[in-house]
């Protein structure tokens, strides 16, 4: 669930993360974004997300897959 994942993203980075993900879905362009997460103990970590749109054989959007490190 994207919304539950976004709860982990630093509040100042959520809008940029959401927009980058939507642009991938809308335009099919790959996503690469640096962002921060806030851990339960209050510490922050920097992350790098990469994602791409997977299409069906009919060229319809199927899903977005990616990694975060």
Coordinates of N, CA and C in Angstrom, one line a residue:
X1 N 0.8 -1.2 0.0 CA 0.0 0.0 0.0 C 0.9 1.2 0.0
X2 N 0.7 2.1 -1.0 CA 1.6 3.2 -1.2 C 1.4 4.2 0.0
X3 N 0.2 4.5 0.4 CA -0.1 5.4 1.4 C 0.6 5.0 2.7
X4 N 0.5 3.7 3.1 CA 1.2 3.3 4.3 C 2.7 3.4 4.2
X5 N 3.3 3.2 3.0 CA 4.7 3.4 2.8 C 5.0 4.9 2.9
X6 N 4.2 5.8 2.4 CA 4.5 7.2 2.5 C 4.5 7.7 3.9
X7 N 3.9 7.0 4.8 CA 3.9 7.4 6.2 C 5.3 7.3 6.8
X8 N 6.2 6.5 6.2 CA 7.6 6.3 6.6 C 8.5 7.4 6.0
X9 N 8.0 8.0 4.9 CA 8.8 9.0 4.2 C 8.7 10.3 5.0
X10 N 9.8 11.0 5.1 CA 9.9 12.3 5.9 C 8.8 13.2 5.3
X11 N 8.1 13.9 6.2 CA 7.0 14.8 5.8 C 7.4 15.8 4.7
X12 N 8.6 16.3 4.8 CA 9.1 17.3 3.8 C 9.4 16.7 2.4
X13 N 9.5 15.4 2.4 CA 9.8 14.7 1.1 C 8.6 14.0 0.5
X14 N 7.5 13.9 1.2 CA 6.3 13.1 0.7 C 5.8 13.7 -0.6
X15 N 5.6 15.0 -0.7 CA 5.0 15.5 -2.0 C 5.9 15.2 -3.2
X16 N 7.2 15.3 -3.0 CA 8.1 15.0 -4.1 C 8.1 13.6 -4.5
X17 N 8.0 12.7 -3.5 CA 8.0 11.3 -3.7 C 6.7 10.9 -4.4
X18 N 5.6 11.4 -3.9 CA 4.3 11.2 -4.6 C 4.3 11.6 -6.0
X19 N 4.8 12.8 -6.3 CA 4.8 13.4 -7.6 C 5.7 12.5 -8.6
X20 N 6.8 12.1 -8.1 CA 7.7 11.3 -8.9 C 7.1 10.0 -9.3
X21 N 6.4 9.4 -8.3 CA 5.7 8.1 -8.5 C 4.5 8.3 -9.5
X22 N 3.8 9.4 -9.4 CA 2.7 9.6 -10.3 C 3.2 9.9 -11.7
X23 N 4.3 10.6 -11.8 CA 4.9 10.9 -13.1 C 5.3 9.6 -13.8
X24 N 5.8 8.6 -13.0 CA 6.2 7.3 -13.6 C 4.9 6.6 -14.1
X25 N 3.9 6.6 -13.3 CA 2.6 6.0 -13.7 C 2.0 6.7 -14.9
X26 N 2.0 8.0 -14.9 CA 1.4 8.8 -16.0 C 2.1 8.8 -17.3
X27 N 3.4 9.0 -17.2 CA 4.3 9.2 -18.4 C 5.1 8.0 -18.7
X28 N 5.2 7.0 -17.8 CA 6.0 5.8 -18.1 C 7.5 6.0 -18.0
X29 N 7.9 7.2 -17.5 CA 9.4 7.4 -17.4 C 9.9 6.8 -16.1
X30 N 11.1 6.3 -16.1 CA 11.7 5.7 -14.9 C 11.8 6.8 -13.7
X31 N 11.8 6.3 -12.5 CA 11.9 7.2 -11.4 C 13.2 6.9 -10.7
X32 N 13.8 8.0 -10.3 CA 15.0 7.9 -9.4 C 14.9 9.1 -8.5
X33 N 14.8 8.9 -7.2 CA 14.6 9.9 -6.2 C 15.3 9.7 -4.9
X34 N 16.0 10.7 -4.4 CA 16.5 10.6 -3.0 C 15.5 11.2 -2.1
X35 N 15.3 10.5 -1.0 CA 14.4 11.0 0.0 C 14.8 10.5 1.4
X36 N 14.2 11.0 2.4 CA 14.5 10.6 3.8 C 13.3 9.8 4.4
X37 N 13.7 8.9 5.3 CA 12.7 8.2 6.1 C 13.0 8.6 7.6
X38 N 11.9 8.6 8.3 CA 12.0 8.9 9.8 C 11.7 7.6 10.5
X39 N 12.7 7.1 11.2 CA 12.6 5.8 11.9 C 11.8 6.0 13.2
X40 N 11.3 4.9 13.8 CA 10.5 5.0 15.0 C 11.2 5.7 16.2
X41 N 12.5 5.6 16.2 CA 13.3 6.2 17.3 C 13.6 7.7 17.0
X42 N 13.1 8.2 15.9 CA 13.3 9.6 15.5 C 14.4 9.9 14.6
X43 N 15.3 8.9 14.4 CA 16.5 9.1 13.5 C 16.0 9.2 12.0
X44 N 16.8 9.9 11.2 CA 16.5 10.0 9.8 C 17.5 9.2 9.0
X45 N 17.1 8.6 7.9 CA 18.0 7.9 7.0 C 17.7 8.4 5.6
X46 N 18.8 8.6 4.8 CA 18.6 8.9 3.4 C 18.5 7.7 2.6
X47 N 17.6 7.7 1.6 CA 17.3 6.6 0.8 C 17.3 7.0 -0.7
X48 N 17.5 6.0 -1.5 CA 17.4 6.2 -3.0 C 16.4 5.2 -3.5
X49 N 15.4 5.7 -4.2 CA 14.4 4.9 -4.8 C 14.5 4.9 -6.3
X50 N 14.4 3.7 -6.9 CA 14.4 3.6 -8.4 C 13.2 2.8 -8.7
X51 N 12.4 3.2 -9.7 CA 11.2 2.4 -10.1 C 11.0 2.6 -11.6
X52 N 10.2 1.7 -12.2 CA 9.8 1.8 -13.6 C 8.4 1.2 -13.7
X53 N 7.8 1.6 -14.8 CA 6.4 1.1 -15.1 C 6.5 -0.2 -15.9
X54 N 5.7 -1.1 -15.5 CA 5.6 -2.4 -16.2 C 4.3 -2.3 -17.0
X55 N 4.4 -2.7 -18.3 CA 3.2 -2.6 -19.2 C 2.8 -4.0 -19.6
X56 N 1.5 -4.2 -19.9 CA 1.0 -5.4 -20.4 C 1.4 -5.6 -21.9
X57 N 1.2 -6.7 -22.5 CA 1.5 -7.0 -23.9 C 0.7 -6.0 -24.8
X58 N -0.4 -5.4 -24.3 CA -1.2 -4.4 -25.1 C -0.7 -3.0 -24.8
X59 N 0.4 -2.9 -24.1 CA 1.0 -1.6 -23.8 C 0.2 -0.8 -22.7
X60 N -0.6 -1.4 -21.9 CA -1.4 -0.8 -20.9 C -0.5 -0.8 -19.6
X61 N -0.7 0.2 -18.8 CA 0.0 0.2 -17.5 C -0.4 -0.9 -16.6
X62 N 0.5 -1.7 -16.1 CA 0.1 -2.8 -15.2 C 0.5 -2.5 -13.8
X63 N 1.8 -2.2 -13.6 CA 2.2 -1.9 -12.2 C 3.6 -1.1 -12.2
X64 N 3.9 -0.6 -11.1 CA 5.2 0.1 -10.9 C 6.0 -0.8 -10.0
X65 N 7.3 -1.2 -10.4 CA 8.2 -2.0 -9.6 C 9.5 -1.2 -9.4
X66 N 10.1 -1.5 -8.2 CA 11.3 -0.8 -8.0 C 12.0 -1.2 -6.7
X67 N 13.1 -0.5 -6.4 CA 13.9 -0.8 -5.2 C 14.1 0.5 -4.4
X68 N 14.4 0.3 -3.2 CA 14.9 1.4 -2.3 C 16.1 0.9 -1.5
X69 N 17.1 1.8 -1.5 CA 18.3 1.4 -0.7 C 18.8 2.6 0.0

